[in-house]
Short mmCIF file of C-alpha atoms and ligand atoms in Angstrom, two decimals:
data_model
loop_
_atom_site.label_atom_id
_atom_site.label_comp_id
_atom_site.label_asym_id
_atom_site.label_seq_id
_atom_site.Cartn_x
_atom_site.Cartn_y
_atom_site.Cartn_z
CA MET A 1 138.44 46.04 195.75
CA SER A 2 138.93 49.35 194.00
CA VAL A 3 139.21 49.26 190.21
CA LEU A 4 141.82 51.98 190.43
CA GLU A 5 144.14 52.93 193.21
CA VAL A 6 146.70 55.71 192.89
CA SER A 7 149.15 56.29 195.71
CA ASN A 8 151.73 58.92 196.17
CA LEU A 9 151.99 59.75 192.48
CA GLN A 10 154.51 62.39 191.69
CA LYS A 11 155.66 63.84 188.45
CA SER A 12 157.92 66.75 187.53
CA PHE A 13 159.16 68.20 184.28
CA GLY A 14 162.66 69.46 184.93
CA SER A 15 162.34 71.66 187.95
CA THR A 16 158.55 72.06 187.73
CA ASP A 17 156.66 69.76 190.08
CA VAL A 18 153.46 69.11 188.29
CA LEU A 19 151.96 66.31 190.34
CA LYS A 20 152.64 66.30 194.06
CA ASN A 21 151.64 63.29 196.01
CA ILE A 22 148.43 62.32 194.34
CA ASN A 23 146.31 59.75 196.17
CA PHE A 24 142.81 58.54 195.33
CA SER A 25 140.94 55.41 194.50
CA LEU A 26 137.95 54.64 192.33
CA GLU A 27 135.31 51.91 192.50
CA ARG A 28 133.99 49.97 189.50
CA GLY A 29 131.19 51.81 187.79
CA GLU A 30 132.08 55.15 189.23
CA ILE A 31 132.41 58.22 187.09
CA LEU A 32 135.04 60.65 188.27
CA SER A 33 135.29 64.17 187.07
CA ILE A 34 138.54 66.00 187.53
CA ILE A 35 138.28 69.76 187.64
CA GLY A 36 140.72 72.52 188.30
CA SER A 37 142.25 75.57 186.74
CA SER A 38 144.54 75.56 183.77
CA GLY A 39 147.99 74.21 184.57
CA SER A 40 146.88 72.40 187.71
CA GLY A 41 148.08 69.02 186.31
CA LYS A 42 144.88 67.34 185.19
CA THR A 43 146.17 66.33 181.76
CA THR A 44 149.45 65.18 183.25
CA LEU A 45 147.56 62.94 185.73
CA LEU A 46 145.56 61.35 182.90
CA ARG A 47 148.70 60.91 180.79
CA CYS A 48 150.41 59.14 183.74
CA LEU A 49 147.44 56.80 184.11
CA ASN A 50 147.78 55.88 180.42
CA PHE A 51 151.54 55.63 180.70
CA LEU A 52 152.18 58.39 178.20
CA GLU A 53 154.22 59.97 180.91
CA THR A 54 156.24 57.99 183.41
CA PRO A 55 155.59 59.13 186.96
CA ASP A 56 158.64 59.84 189.09
CA GLU A 57 157.12 58.25 192.17
CA GLY A 58 154.17 56.27 193.12
CA ILE A 59 152.07 53.19 192.54
CA ILE A 60 149.12 52.67 190.17
CA SER A 61 147.05 49.53 190.65
CA CYS A 62 144.03 48.22 188.91
CA ASN A 63 141.78 45.65 190.61
CA GLY A 64 144.53 45.02 193.13
CA ASP A 65 147.22 44.33 190.50
CA ILE A 66 150.12 46.71 190.55
CA LEU A 67 150.50 48.11 187.06
CA PHE A 68 153.15 50.65 187.88
CA ASP A 69 155.47 50.88 190.80
CA SER A 70 158.28 53.46 190.49
CA SER A 71 160.42 51.36 192.85
CA ASN A 72 159.91 48.10 190.83
CA PRO A 73 161.79 48.17 187.51
CA LYS A 74 159.92 45.15 186.29
CA THR A 75 156.80 47.26 185.87
CA LEU A 76 158.71 49.76 183.78
CA THR A 77 159.67 47.71 180.74
CA GLU A 78 158.12 48.65 177.47
CA THR A 79 156.30 45.38 176.93
CA GLU A 80 154.88 45.46 180.44
CA ILE A 81 153.68 49.05 180.00
CA ARG A 82 152.09 48.27 176.65
CA LYS A 83 150.18 45.44 178.22
CA ASN A 84 149.13 47.48 181.23
CA ARG A 85 147.90 50.31 179.07
CA LEU A 86 145.06 48.13 177.91
CA HIS A 87 143.40 48.60 181.29
CA PHE A 88 142.83 52.23 180.34
CA GLY A 89 141.34 53.88 177.33
CA LEU A 90 141.99 57.50 176.48
CA VAL A 91 139.93 59.96 174.48
CA PHE A 92 141.98 63.01 173.50
CA GLN A 93 140.93 66.59 173.32
CA SER A 94 141.97 66.68 169.67
CA PHE A 95 140.50 63.27 168.73
CA ASN A 96 143.68 61.99 167.11
CA LEU A 97 141.88 59.73 164.67
CA PHE A 98 144.05 58.04 162.06
CA PRO A 99 143.37 60.09 158.95
CA GLN A 100 144.09 57.36 156.41
CA TYR A 101 141.49 54.98 157.84
CA THR A 102 137.73 55.03 157.74
CA ALA A 103 135.69 55.36 160.88
CA MET A 104 135.25 51.54 160.85
CA LYS A 105 138.95 50.86 160.45
CA ASN A 106 139.87 53.36 163.11
CA VAL A 107 137.74 51.39 165.51
CA MET A 108 138.94 47.96 164.37
CA LEU A 109 142.66 48.50 163.83
CA ALA A 110 144.02 48.01 167.35
CA LYS A 111 141.89 45.01 167.96
CA GLU A 112 142.98 43.40 164.67
CA LEU A 113 146.62 43.93 165.59
CA LEU A 114 146.06 42.45 169.01
CA ALA A 115 144.22 39.47 167.51
CA LYS A 116 147.30 38.63 165.44
CA GLY A 117 148.96 37.58 168.67
CA ARG A 118 146.27 35.11 169.55
CA PRO A 119 147.32 31.42 169.18
CA ASP A 120 144.18 30.55 167.22
CA TYR A 121 144.52 33.49 164.86
CA LYS A 122 145.78 31.54 161.85
CA SER A 123 143.20 28.79 162.05
CA ASN A 124 140.35 31.09 162.95
CA LYS A 125 141.21 34.24 161.07
CA LYS A 126 137.96 34.69 159.24
CA ALA A 127 135.73 34.23 162.30
CA ILE A 128 137.90 36.50 164.42
CA LEU A 129 137.93 39.31 161.89
CA THR A 130 134.18 39.06 161.33
CA GLU A 131 133.64 39.29 165.04
CA ILE A 132 135.91 42.38 165.28
CA GLU A 133 133.97 43.96 162.43
CA ASN A 134 130.63 43.32 164.04
CA GLU A 135 131.78 44.75 167.32
CA ALA A 136 133.07 47.85 165.60
CA LYS A 137 129.70 48.25 163.80
CA ALA A 138 127.86 47.89 167.07
CA LEU A 139 130.10 50.44 168.78
CA LEU A 140 129.64 52.90 165.98
CA ALA A 141 125.92 52.38 166.18
CA GLN A 142 126.11 53.00 169.94
CA VAL A 143 127.66 56.41 169.34
CA GLY A 144 125.10 57.19 166.64
CA LEU A 145 127.30 56.87 163.58
CA SER A 146 125.88 53.83 161.75
CA ASP A 147 125.69 55.87 158.59
CA LYS A 148 129.31 56.98 158.71
CA LEU A 149 131.15 53.60 158.83
CA SER A 150 133.02 54.17 155.62
CA ASN A 151 133.77 57.90 155.99
CA TYR A 152 137.27 59.15 156.53
CA PRO A 153 137.97 61.44 159.49
CA HIS A 154 138.20 64.59 157.36
CA GLU A 155 134.71 63.95 156.12
CA LEU A 156 133.30 64.03 159.63
CA SER A 157 132.43 67.00 161.89
CA GLY A 158 134.42 67.47 165.10
CA GLY A 159 131.64 65.96 167.17
CA GLN A 160 131.43 62.94 164.86
CA GLN A 161 135.14 62.50 164.98
CA GLN A 162 135.16 62.59 168.79
CA ARG A 163 132.42 59.94 168.83
CA VAL A 164 134.45 57.71 166.57
CA ALA A 165 137.33 58.28 168.96
CA ILE A 166 135.14 57.16 171.89
CA ALA A 167 134.10 53.99 169.94
CA ARG A 168 137.77 53.37 169.17
CA ALA A 169 138.67 53.55 172.83
CA LEU A 170 135.74 51.32 173.83
CA ALA A 171 136.74 48.68 171.24
CA LEU A 172 139.48 47.32 173.54
CA ASN A 173 137.09 47.07 176.52
CA PRO A 174 139.17 49.17 178.90
CA GLU A 175 138.48 48.90 182.61
CA ILE A 176 138.56 52.62 182.88
CA LEU A 177 137.85 55.08 180.10
CA CYS A 178 139.58 58.43 180.44
CA PHE A 179 138.64 61.65 178.71
CA ASP A 180 140.78 64.76 178.52
CA GLU A 181 138.46 67.66 177.93
CA PRO A 182 136.56 65.76 175.23
CA THR A 183 134.48 68.72 174.11
CA SER A 184 136.81 71.70 174.41
CA ALA A 185 138.09 71.54 170.85
CA LEU A 186 134.51 71.49 169.55
CA ASP A 187 132.20 74.23 168.43
CA PRO A 188 129.59 74.83 171.17
CA GLU A 189 126.76 73.39 169.07
CA LEU A 190 128.64 70.10 168.77
CA THR A 191 129.44 69.50 172.43
CA GLY A 192 125.98 68.25 173.17
CA GLU A 193 126.19 65.15 170.99
CA VAL A 194 129.45 64.12 172.56
CA LEU A 195 128.25 64.74 176.10
CA LYS A 196 125.19 62.73 175.33
CA VAL A 197 127.32 59.74 174.34
CA ILE A 198 129.35 60.03 177.55
CA LYS A 199 126.10 60.28 179.53
CA GLN A 200 124.87 57.05 177.92
CA LEU A 201 128.08 55.36 178.95
CA ALA A 202 127.54 56.61 182.46
CA ASP A 203 124.03 55.13 182.48
CA ARG A 204 125.63 51.85 181.63
CA HIS A 205 127.99 52.23 184.57
CA THR A 206 131.13 52.44 182.47
CA THR A 207 133.96 53.36 184.82
CA MET A 208 135.22 56.72 183.58
CA ILE A 209 137.56 59.52 184.47
CA ILE A 210 136.66 62.81 182.82
CA VAL A 211 138.83 65.95 182.89
CA THR A 212 136.44 68.70 182.11
CA HIS A 213 135.67 72.37 182.32
CA GLU A 214 131.92 71.68 181.93
CA MET A 215 130.92 71.98 185.53
CA GLN A 216 127.25 71.51 184.90
CA PHE A 217 127.94 68.23 183.09
CA ALA A 218 130.43 67.10 185.80
CA ARG A 219 127.73 67.71 188.43
CA GLU A 220 125.09 65.80 186.55
CA VAL A 221 127.04 62.78 185.30
CA SER A 222 129.72 62.01 187.92
CA THR A 223 129.60 60.05 191.09
CA LYS A 224 132.85 61.64 192.34
CA VAL A 225 134.55 64.92 191.73
CA LEU A 226 138.24 65.56 192.23
CA PHE A 227 139.44 69.16 192.45
CA MET A 228 143.09 69.71 191.61
CA ASP A 229 145.12 72.76 192.27
CA ASP A 230 148.86 73.27 191.73
CA GLY A 231 149.48 69.52 191.48
CA TYR A 232 147.57 68.55 194.65
CA VAL A 233 144.28 66.79 195.09
CA VAL A 234 142.55 69.47 197.10
CA GLU A 235 139.13 67.98 197.38
CA TYR A 236 137.70 64.56 196.46
CA ASP A 237 134.08 63.86 197.17
CA THR A 238 130.63 63.43 195.70
CA PRO A 239 129.48 66.19 193.31
CA GLU A 240 126.86 67.27 195.82
CA GLU A 241 129.60 67.93 198.40
CA VAL A 242 132.21 69.42 196.15
CA PHE A 243 129.84 71.74 194.28
CA GLY A 244 127.20 72.31 196.99
CA ASN A 245 129.34 72.27 200.10
CA PRO A 246 133.01 72.78 199.26
CA LYS A 247 135.22 72.54 202.25
CA GLU A 248 138.48 73.95 201.11
CA GLU A 249 139.21 77.57 200.51
CA ARG A 250 140.81 76.90 197.18
CA THR A 251 137.77 74.92 195.94
CA ILE A 252 135.44 77.71 196.97
CA ARG A 253 137.56 80.29 195.13
CA PHE A 254 137.79 78.20 192.00
CA LEU A 255 134.07 77.57 191.88
CA GLU A 256 133.43 81.25 192.49
CA ARG A 257 135.74 82.23 189.68
CA TYR A 258 134.05 79.67 187.51
CA SER A 259 130.50 80.86 188.17
CA ASN A 260 131.74 84.40 187.40
CA GLY A 261 132.70 83.11 184.03
CA LEU A 262 136.47 83.45 184.67
CA GLU A 263 137.38 79.78 184.42
CA MET B 1 174.16 65.73 109.84
CA THR B 2 170.77 64.25 109.52
CA PHE B 3 168.08 64.57 112.11
CA THR B 4 168.22 60.79 112.75
CA ALA B 5 171.95 60.82 113.28
CA VAL B 6 171.66 63.66 115.78
CA THR B 7 168.85 61.87 117.52
CA LEU B 8 170.83 58.72 117.80
CA LYS B 9 173.81 60.57 119.19
CA LEU B 10 171.60 62.42 121.69
CA LEU B 11 169.95 59.20 122.80
CA GLU B 12 173.39 57.87 123.52
CA GLY B 13 173.95 60.83 125.85
CA PHE B 14 170.51 60.44 127.29
CA GLU B 15 171.37 56.94 128.34
CA THR B 16 174.09 58.33 130.55
CA THR B 17 171.74 61.07 131.75
CA PHE B 18 169.16 58.48 132.63
CA LEU B 19 171.74 56.28 134.38
CA ILE B 20 172.92 59.14 136.56
CA PHE B 21 169.34 60.00 137.36
CA ILE B 22 168.09 56.52 138.28
CA ILE B 23 171.14 55.36 140.21
CA THR B 24 171.18 58.59 142.21
CA LEU B 25 167.51 58.29 142.92
CA VAL B 26 167.59 54.66 144.02
CA ALA B 27 170.65 55.12 146.26
CA ALA B 28 169.87 58.55 147.67
CA ILE B 29 166.47 57.63 149.03
CA PRO B 30 167.66 54.99 151.54
CA LEU B 31 170.76 57.00 152.32
CA GLY B 32 168.61 60.13 152.88
CA LEU B 33 166.46 58.10 155.20
CA ILE B 34 169.47 57.04 157.26
CA ILE B 35 170.76 60.64 157.33
CA SER B 36 167.33 61.89 158.49
CA PHE B 37 167.39 59.45 161.37
CA GLY B 38 170.84 60.74 162.26
CA SER B 39 169.71 64.33 162.26
CA MET B 40 166.68 63.46 164.39
CA SER B 41 168.74 61.36 166.85
CA ARG B 42 168.41 62.26 170.49
CA PHE B 43 172.10 61.62 170.83
CA ARG B 44 173.23 65.22 170.47
CA PRO B 45 176.70 64.78 168.98
CA LEU B 46 175.27 62.60 166.17
CA SER B 47 172.47 64.96 165.27
CA TRP B 48 174.81 67.93 165.41
CA LEU B 49 177.35 66.21 163.21
CA THR B 50 174.74 65.05 160.72
CA ARG B 51 173.13 68.47 160.47
CA THR B 52 176.53 70.12 159.99
CA LEU B 53 177.30 67.73 157.12
CA VAL B 54 173.94 68.38 155.57
CA TRP B 55 174.45 72.09 155.86
CA ILE B 56 177.79 71.85 154.09
CA ILE B 57 176.48 69.62 151.26
CA ARG B 58 173.41 71.81 150.74
CA GLY B 59 175.43 74.99 151.09
CA THR B 60 177.96 74.35 148.31
CA PRO B 61 177.36 73.84 144.59
CA LEU B 62 176.89 70.34 143.33
CA MET B 63 179.30 71.15 140.49
CA LEU B 64 182.07 71.80 142.99
CA GLN B 65 181.27 68.60 144.81
CA VAL B 66 181.57 66.60 141.58
CA ILE B 67 184.99 68.14 140.99
CA ILE B 68 186.16 67.52 144.50
CA VAL B 69 185.13 63.83 144.42
CA PHE B 70 186.89 63.38 141.11
CA TYR B 71 190.16 65.32 141.65
CA GLY B 72 190.26 65.35 145.45
CA PRO B 73 191.72 61.88 146.22
CA GLY B 74 194.52 62.23 143.68
CA LEU B 75 195.50 65.61 145.05
CA ILE B 76 195.64 64.45 148.62
CA TRP B 77 197.41 61.13 148.14
CA ASP B 78 200.06 60.76 145.46
CA ASN B 79 199.63 57.13 144.73
CA VAL B 80 195.82 56.95 144.79
CA ARG B 81 194.08 56.50 141.49
CA GLY B 82 190.72 57.90 142.56
CA LEU B 83 187.35 57.01 141.08
CA THR B 84 186.39 56.87 137.46
CA ARG B 85 184.55 59.88 136.00
CA MET B 86 181.13 58.25 136.12
CA SER B 87 181.65 56.85 139.67
CA SER B 88 182.66 60.30 140.84
CA VAL B 89 179.52 61.84 139.44
CA LEU B 90 177.44 59.14 141.10
CA VAL B 91 179.11 59.49 144.46
CA ALA B 92 178.72 63.28 144.47
CA PHE B 93 175.16 63.13 143.24
CA ILE B 94 174.11 60.49 145.70
CA ILE B 95 175.53 62.26 148.70
CA ASN B 96 174.13 65.61 147.57
CA TYR B 97 170.64 64.34 146.89
CA ALA B 98 170.63 62.20 150.06
CA ALA B 99 171.24 65.41 152.02
CA TYR B 100 168.35 67.13 150.31
CA PHE B 101 166.06 64.17 150.69
CA SER B 102 166.98 63.75 154.34
CA GLU B 103 165.66 67.24 155.10
CA ILE B 104 162.41 66.42 153.29
CA PHE B 105 162.13 63.16 155.21
CA ARG B 106 162.89 64.90 158.54
CA GLY B 107 160.30 67.57 157.82
CA GLY B 108 157.73 64.91 156.91
CA ILE B 109 158.41 62.77 159.95
CA GLU B 110 158.58 65.70 162.40
CA GLY B 111 155.41 67.13 161.00
CA ILE B 112 153.30 64.19 162.14
CA PRO B 113 151.48 65.34 165.29
CA ARG B 114 152.54 63.64 168.43
CA GLY B 115 148.89 62.73 169.03
CA GLN B 116 149.12 60.17 166.23
CA TYR B 117 151.83 58.27 168.07
CA GLU B 118 150.04 58.55 171.37
CA ALA B 119 146.76 57.40 170.01
CA GLY B 120 148.55 54.27 168.81
CA GLN B 121 150.30 53.85 172.14
CA VAL B 122 147.15 54.03 174.23
CA LEU B 123 145.63 51.44 171.93
CA GLY B 124 148.47 49.07 172.93
CA MET B 125 150.26 49.14 169.58
CA THR B 126 153.96 48.46 169.38
CA LYS B 127 156.42 51.01 168.03
CA ARG B 128 156.68 49.00 164.88
CA GLN B 129 152.95 48.81 164.36
CA ILE B 130 152.58 52.56 165.00
CA PHE B 131 155.29 53.35 162.47
CA PHE B 132 154.13 51.00 159.72
CA ARG B 133 150.30 51.17 160.25
CA ILE B 134 149.90 54.80 161.19
CA ILE B 135 152.84 57.05 160.58
CA LEU B 136 154.44 55.85 157.31
CA LEU B 137 151.58 56.58 154.92
CA GLN B 138 151.04 60.01 156.44
CA VAL B 139 154.72 60.79 155.94
CA ILE B 140 154.57 59.61 152.36
CA LYS B 141 151.62 61.74 151.61
CA ARG B 142 153.38 64.73 153.09
CA ILE B 143 156.67 64.28 151.22
CA VAL B 144 155.39 63.43 147.75
CA PRO B 145 155.08 67.13 146.62
CA PRO B 146 158.51 68.23 147.87
CA MET B 147 160.10 64.97 146.63
CA SER B 148 158.67 65.42 143.20
CA ASN B 149 160.18 68.95 143.04
CA GLU B 150 163.56 67.65 144.06
CA ILE B 151 163.44 64.73 141.66
CA ILE B 152 162.58 66.99 138.77
CA THR B 153 165.55 69.17 139.72
CA LEU B 154 167.70 66.10 139.68
CA VAL B 155 166.82 65.38 136.07
CA LYS B 156 168.20 68.77 135.07
CA ASP B 157 171.17 68.59 137.48
CA THR B 158 172.51 65.56 135.60
CA SER B 159 173.87 68.02 133.01
CA LEU B 160 176.49 69.05 135.58
CA ALA B 161 178.28 65.77 134.97
CA ARG B 162 179.92 67.28 131.96
CA VAL B 163 182.29 69.35 134.14
CA ILE B 164 184.36 66.20 134.44
CA ALA B 165 183.65 65.13 130.88
CA VAL B 166 180.96 62.54 131.54
CA ARG B 167 179.21 62.43 128.18
CA GLU B 168 175.63 63.08 129.19
CA ILE B 169 173.15 64.49 126.68
CA ILE B 170 174.15 68.18 126.90
CA MET B 171 177.73 67.34 126.36
CA GLU B 172 176.89 65.24 123.31
CA ALA B 173 174.79 68.09 121.96
CA GLU B 174 177.51 70.61 122.54
CA SER B 175 179.98 68.53 120.53
CA PHE B 176 177.89 69.32 117.43
CA ILE B 177 178.82 72.93 117.90
CA SER B 178 182.55 72.41 117.92
CA THR B 179 182.60 69.64 115.28
CA TYR B 180 179.90 70.69 112.82
CA ALA B 181 179.05 74.26 113.88
CA LEU B 182 175.49 73.15 114.52
CA ILE B 183 173.61 74.69 117.50
CA TRP B 184 170.15 73.19 116.93
CA PRO B 185 171.09 69.80 118.45
CA LEU B 186 171.65 71.63 121.73
CA PHE B 187 168.19 73.14 121.60
CA TYR B 188 166.84 69.78 120.59
CA SER B 189 168.35 68.17 123.65
CA GLY B 190 166.04 70.35 125.71
CA ALA B 191 163.16 68.39 124.35
CA PHE B 192 164.54 65.23 125.94
CA PHE B 193 164.49 66.89 129.33
CA LEU B 194 161.07 68.33 128.73
CA ILE B 195 159.53 64.93 127.86
CA PHE B 196 161.33 63.18 130.69
CA CYS B 197 160.13 65.73 133.25
CA GLY B 198 156.71 65.63 131.75
CA VAL B 199 156.52 61.84 132.32
CA LEU B 200 157.67 62.31 135.92
CA THR B 201 155.14 65.03 136.54
CA ILE B 202 152.35 62.78 135.37
CA LEU B 203 153.68 59.96 137.54
CA PHE B 204 153.76 62.17 140.67
CA GLN B 205 150.28 63.52 139.94
CA PHE B 206 149.08 59.96 139.79
CA ILE B 207 150.64 59.19 143.19
CA GLU B 208 149.18 62.34 144.72
CA GLN B 209 145.87 61.43 143.29
CA ARG B 210 146.08 57.97 144.77
CA LEU B 211 146.77 59.47 148.18
CA SER B 212 144.12 62.08 148.01
CA TYR B 213 141.45 60.01 149.73
CA PHE B 214 142.63 61.25 153.09
CA ARG B 215 143.93 64.46 154.57
CA VAL B 216 146.84 65.00 156.91
N1 ATP C 1 155.94 67.86 178.59
C1 ATP C 1 156.01 68.90 179.49
N2 ATP C 1 157.18 69.51 179.72
C2 ATP C 1 157.25 70.54 180.57
N3 ATP C 1 156.21 70.98 181.33
C3 ATP C 1 155.02 70.42 181.14
C4 ATP C 1 154.88 69.34 180.20
N4 ATP C 1 153.56 68.90 180.24
C5 ATP C 1 152.98 69.77 181.13
N5 ATP C 1 153.85 70.63 181.68
C6 ATP C 1 153.46 71.68 182.75
O1 ATP C 1 152.79 70.98 183.69
C7 ATP C 1 151.80 71.79 184.25
C8 ATP C 1 150.50 71.06 184.28
O2 ATP C 1 150.04 70.87 182.95
P1 ATP C 1 148.74 70.08 182.56
O3 ATP C 1 148.71 70.06 181.06
O4 ATP C 1 148.70 68.77 183.22
O5 ATP C 1 147.66 71.07 183.16
P2 ATP C 1 146.07 70.95 182.97
O6 ATP C 1 145.46 70.97 184.33
O7 ATP C 1 145.69 69.86 182.04
O8 ATP C 1 145.73 72.34 182.30
P3 ATP C 1 144.60 72.76 181.19
O9 ATP C 1 143.34 72.90 181.96
O10 ATP C 1 145.10 74.02 180.64
O11 ATP C 1 144.54 71.64 180.19
C9 ATP C 1 151.82 73.11 183.43
O12 ATP C 1 152.50 74.09 184.16
C10 ATP C 1 152.57 72.71 182.18
O13 ATP C 1 153.32 73.78 181.75
MG1 MG C 2 144.85 69.75 180.15
#
């Protein structure tokens, strides 16, 4: 069973159709890179998957459970959406760390708030919080920030902030971790450390969807590549096929422009 | 007139000054918050109406508003007694300052990047949690400097109350001119304002200091 199945997803803003009939599925442990020129709808697709935008049409299911169905109002309530969001994690281009909290607290906060809803929270508070704390420490160690636990976001470099953001997204154990151009707000010398962390996650077979302009990285790390153009999925295949043997005219032109340094 | 006698008289006026100040402050903050929600409402007629009212209140002198609140009701309706002098001052001040505060709150709330809300949303937080755990403190940090300016202006604006003969400190000081031909009590009253504003400045600096551990 696919971990993610998207069928007939459509989204428009006013009269602009941004996503037009998007269909694809993803298996557990796969790493999908989404490429395409600016304005093709990549960010909008990720935002729909994380329910930051409500698609106009279509179905999103995770492990066979329908999370969103435009024709079923029950899947559209706020509580339902909030619950379904937890299947996905999202790492933003601009990190969006919470400035008033330390790196540790950024990673722990959502989990603490969720834990409050547990029936055994009152009786087990101490143990639960210690566990959350230990997990956060382990996650920050995993992204190489053991020495920055008590630093505030403004005391961290862009690359460090993005790594905290990755740890924060991982804290809720999402089925699918999404990245929207995770390195494009970073100085070139800082992209490496973030890509390295994503690469490590790939080695652990974390299911990921990465919107990226780093073609070389997409080629190395992903198991699938999806090329979008003008709101359509134009090509969806292994990186070897998409990069080495593109079948669609539009893909060929995009990759050409890219290798000429225009994209 | 001894220095002590003048001081006692001025303290009497200062009590009124302080009352106008503190009641206005305590009431205008929540009212300003409500007004700011009105002006940010997605329901167009409401936000339009609120913003027009704020524009009128901020676009006319507070002194005029005090006069209107005090004399207005009696002029419009023959048999209405209207508010007392002090209540009129308070009503005008509260509305006026709520309008100013509402713009500060709106600026503070609208200035929070959308990404902060979205980061909370994708982490499964409720709207309430996002507001109280993430947004609120950032808004407070942003509005402390403009609020402290406005609050210090309020201290000095209290002297407008004398246009309808509310005996705040300046009015008390002025009465020494007419009664005893003494002008120095008026200058002396300035010291009360100076000290009061000084205390407030220190207080706001302390708050800013306490919030300086993060940046927004
Ligand atoms: N909230 C919105 N309101 C109106 N139009 C929008 C909105 N969000 C996106 N769009 C439009 O949708 C189209 C796709 O935008 P999107 O951000 O998904 O592109 P993208 O592929 O992520 O581009 P980039 O590579 O530049 O990030 C663009 O034409 C954009 O102007
Ligand atoms: Mg984008």
